[in-house]
Short mmCIF file of C-alpha atoms in Angstrom, two decimals:
data_model
loop_
_atom_site.label_atom_id
_atom_site.label_comp_id
_atom_site.label_asym_id
_atom_site.label_seq_id
_atom_site.Cartn_x
_atom_site.Cartn_y
_atom_site.Cartn_z
CA MET A 453 43.67 99.85 68.19
CA ASN A 454 40.61 101.26 66.41
CA GLU A 455 37.30 99.49 66.91
CA GLN A 456 34.96 99.44 63.88
CA PHE A 457 31.23 99.10 64.45
CA SER A 458 29.09 96.63 62.55
CA PRO A 459 25.49 97.71 61.69
CA THR A 460 24.47 96.67 65.21
CA GLY A 461 27.78 97.74 66.75
CA PHE A 462 28.51 94.33 68.35
CA LYS A 463 31.52 92.10 67.75
CA VAL A 464 31.06 88.40 68.44
CA LEU A 465 34.76 87.97 69.30
CA PRO A 466 36.35 91.40 69.84
CA THR A 467 40.09 92.01 69.51
CA VAL A 468 41.32 91.88 73.11
CA VAL A 469 39.20 88.90 74.16
CA LYS A 470 40.37 86.97 71.10
CA ASN A 471 44.04 87.72 71.74
CA LEU A 472 43.77 86.89 75.46
CA LEU A 473 42.24 83.53 74.58
CA ILE A 474 45.02 82.80 72.10
CA ILE A 475 47.83 83.81 74.48
CA ASN A 476 46.46 81.74 77.37
CA VAL A 477 46.04 78.64 75.19
CA LEU A 478 49.53 79.02 73.71
CA MET A 479 51.07 79.43 77.16
CA TYR A 480 49.31 76.28 78.39
CA ILE A 481 50.60 74.32 75.39
CA ALA A 482 54.10 75.72 75.99
CA THR A 483 53.94 74.72 79.67
CA ILE A 484 53.13 71.11 78.79
CA THR A 485 55.74 71.00 76.03
CA PHE A 486 58.59 72.43 78.12
CA THR A 487 57.76 70.10 81.01
CA ARG A 488 58.88 67.19 78.82
CA PHE A 489 62.31 68.80 78.72
CA ASN A 490 62.33 69.30 82.51
CA ILE A 491 61.76 73.04 82.16
CA ASP A 492 59.11 74.37 84.55
CA LEU A 493 57.58 77.53 83.08
CA THR A 494 55.35 78.00 86.12
CA ARG A 495 58.49 78.48 88.22
CA LEU A 496 59.52 81.30 85.91
CA PHE A 497 56.16 82.93 85.21
CA GLY A 498 53.95 81.93 88.14
CA LEU A 499 53.53 84.47 90.96
CA HIS A 500 55.83 83.64 93.89
CA PHE A 501 55.68 85.13 97.36
CA PHE A 502 57.74 88.32 97.30
CA LYS A 503 60.13 87.04 100.01
CA ALA A 504 60.95 83.91 98.02
CA SER A 505 64.13 83.73 95.95
CA ASN A 506 62.15 82.86 92.80
CA PHE A 507 60.02 86.00 92.96
CA GLY A 508 60.13 88.56 90.13
CA VAL A 509 58.02 91.70 89.79
CA TYR A 510 57.12 90.74 86.22
CA GLN A 511 55.27 87.72 87.63
CA LEU A 512 52.41 90.02 88.67
CA VAL A 513 51.57 90.10 84.96
CA THR A 514 52.78 86.75 83.64
CA TYR A 515 51.00 84.63 86.26
CA MET A 516 47.66 85.55 84.65
CA PHE A 517 48.59 83.57 81.53
CA MET A 518 49.66 80.38 83.29
CA HIS A 519 47.27 77.55 84.26
CA ALA A 520 47.69 74.43 86.34
CA SER A 521 45.43 72.11 84.34
CA PHE A 522 43.19 71.94 81.29
CA GLY A 523 40.09 72.32 83.46
CA HIS A 524 41.58 75.40 85.11
CA LEU A 525 42.28 76.90 81.67
CA PHE A 526 38.92 75.92 80.16
CA PHE A 527 36.69 77.46 82.82
CA ASN A 528 38.71 80.66 83.01
CA MET A 529 38.65 81.08 79.23
CA PHE A 530 34.96 80.25 79.04
CA ALA A 531 34.22 82.98 81.61
CA LEU A 532 36.52 85.40 79.75
CA TRP A 533 34.61 84.75 76.53
CA MET A 534 31.21 84.85 78.23
CA PHE A 535 31.60 88.15 80.08
CA GLY A 536 34.47 89.72 78.16
CA ASN A 537 32.63 89.91 74.84
CA THR A 538 29.90 92.14 76.20
CA LEU A 539 32.25 94.31 78.26
CA GLU A 540 34.73 94.92 75.45
CA ASN A 541 31.89 95.86 73.09
CA LEU A 542 30.58 98.21 75.76
CA TRP A 543 33.86 99.86 76.78
CA GLY A 544 36.05 99.48 73.72
CA SER A 545 39.30 97.52 73.50
CA LYS A 546 41.65 99.92 75.30
CA ARG A 547 39.44 100.39 78.35
CA PHE A 548 38.62 96.68 78.52
CA LEU A 549 42.31 95.70 78.40
CA LEU A 550 43.12 98.24 81.12
CA PHE A 551 40.33 96.86 83.31
CA TYR A 552 41.43 93.25 82.77
CA MET A 553 45.06 93.99 83.63
CA VAL A 554 44.20 96.11 86.68
CA CYS A 555 42.00 93.32 88.05
CA GLY A 556 44.66 90.69 87.40
CA ILE A 557 47.50 92.68 88.95
CA GLY A 558 45.26 93.74 91.84
CA ALA A 559 44.39 90.10 92.47
CA GLY A 560 48.10 89.24 92.58
CA LEU A 561 48.81 92.04 95.05
CA CYS A 562 46.01 90.86 97.34
CA GLN A 563 47.37 87.32 97.20
CA GLU A 564 50.81 88.63 98.17
CA LEU A 565 49.28 90.55 101.09
CA VAL A 566 47.43 87.49 102.40
CA GLN A 567 50.58 85.36 102.11
CA TYR A 568 52.58 88.00 103.96
CA ILE A 569 50.05 88.07 106.81
CA GLN A 570 50.25 84.28 107.06
CA TYR A 571 54.04 84.37 106.92
CA SER A 572 54.52 87.14 109.48
CA THR A 573 52.07 85.65 111.99
CA SER A 574 53.19 82.01 111.91
CA LEU A 575 56.40 81.43 109.93
CA ALA A 576 58.74 84.41 110.19
CA ASP A 577 60.54 83.13 113.29
CA TYR A 578 61.47 79.73 111.83
CA ALA A 579 64.33 78.66 109.57
CA ASN A 580 62.70 75.36 108.52
CA VAL A 581 59.19 74.05 107.97
CA ASP A 582 57.87 70.59 108.78
CA MET A 583 55.78 69.36 105.83
CA GLY A 584 54.24 66.16 107.11
CA GLY A 585 57.48 64.72 108.43
CA GLN A 586 59.68 66.22 105.72
CA ILE A 587 61.79 69.15 106.89
CA VAL A 588 62.44 71.82 104.23
CA THR A 589 64.21 75.15 104.46
CA MET A 590 62.12 78.28 104.72
CA ASP A 591 63.26 79.49 101.29
CA SER A 592 62.27 76.18 99.70
CA TYR A 593 58.89 76.38 101.37
CA LEU A 594 58.31 79.97 100.27
CA ASN A 595 59.17 79.05 96.69
CA MET A 596 56.35 76.51 96.81
CA LEU A 597 53.85 79.37 97.24
CA ASN A 598 53.20 79.82 93.54
CA THR A 599 49.98 81.33 92.15
CA VAL A 600 48.85 80.83 88.54
CA GLY A 601 45.72 81.52 86.53
CA ALA A 602 43.51 84.26 85.08
CA SER A 603 40.87 83.78 87.77
CA GLY A 604 41.52 87.09 89.53
CA ALA A 605 41.05 89.06 86.30
CA VAL A 606 38.03 86.95 85.35
CA TYR A 607 36.38 87.58 88.71
CA GLY A 608 36.83 91.28 88.00
CA LEU A 609 34.95 90.80 84.70
CA LEU A 610 32.21 88.94 86.56
CA LEU A 611 31.80 91.83 88.97
CA ALA A 612 31.75 94.37 86.11
CA PHE A 613 29.09 92.40 84.24
CA GLY A 614 26.96 92.22 87.38
CA MET A 615 27.27 95.99 87.87
CA MET A 616 26.59 96.87 84.22
CA PHE A 617 23.76 94.39 83.70
CA PRO A 618 22.43 93.52 87.18
CA ASN A 619 19.15 92.05 85.96
CA SER A 620 20.55 89.98 83.10
CA MET A 621 20.00 86.26 83.53
CA ILE A 622 22.98 83.92 83.94
CA TYR A 623 22.34 80.20 83.69
CA PHE A 624 24.16 78.53 86.56
CA TYR A 625 25.52 75.19 85.34
CA PHE A 626 23.68 76.02 82.07
CA LEU A 627 20.36 75.14 83.74
CA ILE A 628 19.47 77.36 86.69
CA PRO A 629 18.60 80.99 85.77
CA ILE A 630 19.80 83.63 88.22
CA LYS A 631 20.12 87.40 87.93
CA ALA A 632 23.68 88.62 87.42
CA LYS A 633 23.67 90.74 90.60
CA TRP A 634 22.76 87.77 92.81
CA PHE A 635 25.24 85.58 90.95
CA VAL A 636 28.06 88.02 91.72
CA ILE A 637 27.07 88.49 95.36
CA GLY A 638 26.78 84.73 95.82
CA TYR A 639 30.19 84.02 94.33
CA ALA A 640 31.83 86.77 96.38
CA ALA A 641 30.29 85.37 99.57
CA ILE A 642 31.43 81.83 98.75
CA GLU A 643 34.98 83.02 98.03
CA LEU A 644 35.12 84.96 101.29
CA ILE A 645 33.79 82.10 103.42
CA THR A 646 35.99 79.51 101.71
CA GLY A 647 39.03 81.76 101.97
CA LEU A 648 38.53 82.21 105.70
CA THR A 649 37.66 78.62 106.55
CA GLY A 650 38.86 76.40 103.70
CA PHE A 651 42.07 74.43 103.40
CA ASP A 652 42.12 73.87 99.66
CA ASN A 653 44.81 75.02 97.25
CA VAL A 654 42.73 77.80 95.65
CA ALA A 655 43.69 81.48 95.87
CA HIS A 656 40.29 82.69 97.08
CA PHE A 657 41.58 86.07 98.23
CA ALA A 658 43.12 86.65 94.81
CA HIS A 659 39.63 86.19 93.35
CA LEU A 660 38.25 88.69 95.84
CA GLY A 661 41.15 91.02 95.07
CA GLY A 662 40.26 91.00 91.39
CA MET A 663 36.68 91.93 92.26
CA LEU A 664 37.85 94.65 94.67
CA PHE A 665 40.15 96.33 92.16
CA GLY A 666 37.46 96.02 89.47
CA LEU A 667 34.96 97.72 91.77
CA LEU A 668 37.36 100.56 92.56
CA LEU A 669 38.12 101.16 88.88
CA ILE A 670 34.45 101.19 87.88
CA LEU A 671 33.62 103.63 90.68
CA TYR A 672 36.47 105.85 89.48
CA TRP A 673 35.20 105.76 85.90
CA ARG A 674 31.68 106.59 87.03
CA LYS A 675 32.93 109.90 88.41
CA LYS A 676 33.83 110.90 84.88
CA PRO A 677 31.17 112.27 82.49
CA ALA A 678 29.59 109.65 80.28
CA GLY A 679 31.04 111.39 77.22
CA SER A 680 34.51 110.17 78.20
CA ASP A 681 33.54 106.64 77.23
CA LYS A 682 34.80 105.78 73.75
CA ASN A 683 31.58 104.24 72.50
CA PHE A 684 29.50 107.03 73.97
CA ARG A 685 31.67 109.58 72.17
CA LYS A 686 31.02 107.75 68.92
CA LEU A 687 27.29 107.95 69.52
CA LYS A 688 27.51 111.63 70.33
CA ASP A 689 29.31 112.06 67.00
CA VAL A 690 26.29 110.41 65.38
CA LEU A 691 24.07 113.14 66.73
CA GLU A 692 26.46 115.91 65.71
CA SER A 693 26.77 114.41 62.24
CA TRP A 694 22.99 114.32 61.89
CA LYS A 695 22.65 117.95 63.01
CA ARG A 696 25.07 119.03 60.28
CA LYS A 697 22.99 117.36 57.59
CA ALA A 698 20.42 120.09 57.33
CA HIS A 699 19.26 119.01 53.89
CA THR A 700 18.93 115.29 54.52
CA LYS A 701 15.41 114.00 53.99
CA TYR A 702 13.80 112.57 57.10
CA THR A 703 12.88 108.90 57.36
CA PRO A 704 10.44 108.15 60.22
CA TYR A 705 11.79 105.79 62.89
CA GLU A 706 9.26 103.07 62.15
CA GLU A 707 9.99 103.17 58.42
CA ILE A 708 13.79 103.00 58.54
CA LYS A 709 13.96 99.39 57.38
CA ASN A 710 11.72 99.99 54.37
CA GLU A 711 13.61 103.15 53.38
CA THR A 712 10.23 104.82 52.77
CA ARG A 713 10.47 108.55 52.21
CA VAL A 714 7.76 110.96 53.32
CA PRO A 715 6.89 114.06 51.28
CA ARG A 716 7.20 117.21 53.35
CA ASN A 717 6.80 120.97 53.25
CA ASP A 718 8.86 123.36 55.40
CA GLY A 719 6.58 123.01 58.43
CA GLU A 720 6.45 119.25 58.15
CA TYR A 721 10.24 119.11 57.70
CA ASN A 722 10.86 121.12 60.88
CA ARG A 723 8.39 119.02 62.87
CA GLN A 724 9.93 115.76 61.68
CA LYS A 725 13.43 117.09 62.31
CA ALA A 726 12.50 117.87 65.92
CA GLU A 727 10.95 114.43 66.38
CA LYS A 728 14.02 112.78 64.97
CA GLU A 729 16.30 114.73 67.29
CA ARG A 730 14.17 113.66 70.27
CA ASP A 731 14.51 110.02 69.14
CA VAL A 732 18.30 110.31 68.97
CA ASP A 733 18.52 112.10 72.32
CA ALA A 734 16.36 109.45 73.98
CA ILE A 735 18.60 106.69 72.69
CA LEU A 736 21.75 108.52 73.80
CA ASP A 737 20.24 109.02 77.25
CA LYS A 738 19.64 105.28 77.41
CA VAL A 739 23.29 104.65 76.52
CA ALA A 740 24.45 107.06 79.23
CA LYS A 741 22.39 105.25 81.87
CA SER A 742 22.70 101.61 80.84
CA GLY A 743 25.51 101.36 78.32
CA TYR A 744 25.66 100.81 74.57
CA ALA A 745 24.92 97.09 74.87
CA SER A 746 21.48 97.88 76.34
CA LEU A 747 20.24 99.19 72.98
CA THR A 748 18.02 97.04 70.81
CA ASP A 749 19.14 96.17 67.30
CA GLU A 750 16.54 98.61 65.93
CA GLU A 751 17.91 101.46 68.05
CA LYS A 752 21.49 100.75 66.98
CA GLU A 753 20.45 100.55 63.34
CA PHE A 754 18.55 103.83 63.67
CA LEU A 755 21.63 105.64 64.98
CA PHE A 756 24.03 104.28 62.42
CA LYS A 757 21.73 104.73 59.44
CA ASN A 758 21.35 108.38 60.31
CA SER A 759 25.11 108.89 60.72
CA ARG A 760 25.92 107.86 57.16
#
């Protein structure tokens, strides 16, 4: 999957985000449609507790594409679009897809662990469970523990966005501005508190699991040199391409848009060449520290004009 850069290098709806949105919407439509024929797709593709008879290993992947309601689907897809666009443009499609899947599978594993702790500490010794006066077998009860939704993967994206762009402003409920780092910390705290004390039907520890696995993967990537990042390699190629063009006339940074050429002698050419190289190096240093998405449109245009 080869990513092509526009003049500013940013895709409004990059490949993986677009396909994830399509797949999730199609699976939701399929779930509603098959329900009319008494076929429950969530039983097949939702994530069951691993001791339940309906459990399948493949569900650690498929559960991410199933949703319980339109609202559940809408908010997950909105967050995927909101944070995924920037991250896929920053990392490239392959790395973004890997991150998304690792967070989603990691969230599922954490949910399984929490369910196992609950099962082993309070249910393992019983053959039946009393559900408000209705007695059901243990296997029937365990099959009711079914997790669906992309929330775990999406929470991983939220964490990544907060780490990559900690001071970017996020508008809570579209009205209240808050820095991304505080937004992430606040959500993580709410999920932890609610998971420990709440009695709702939300997989809070799956959300935290997605954030945990996202954190571990980002920390692992940060141990690698910045040049291993796909987009950063492309920008390094820009510099190497420019260095090979020994006879290319120099256009000053501030005059790029006007395509104004400056007459030069050998001394002036060498001086301008050195200045231009410093400009490129400064921009590449900025990418290494803050990511490609931190560049201004003028800086992106400067790099790509000089790579042609």
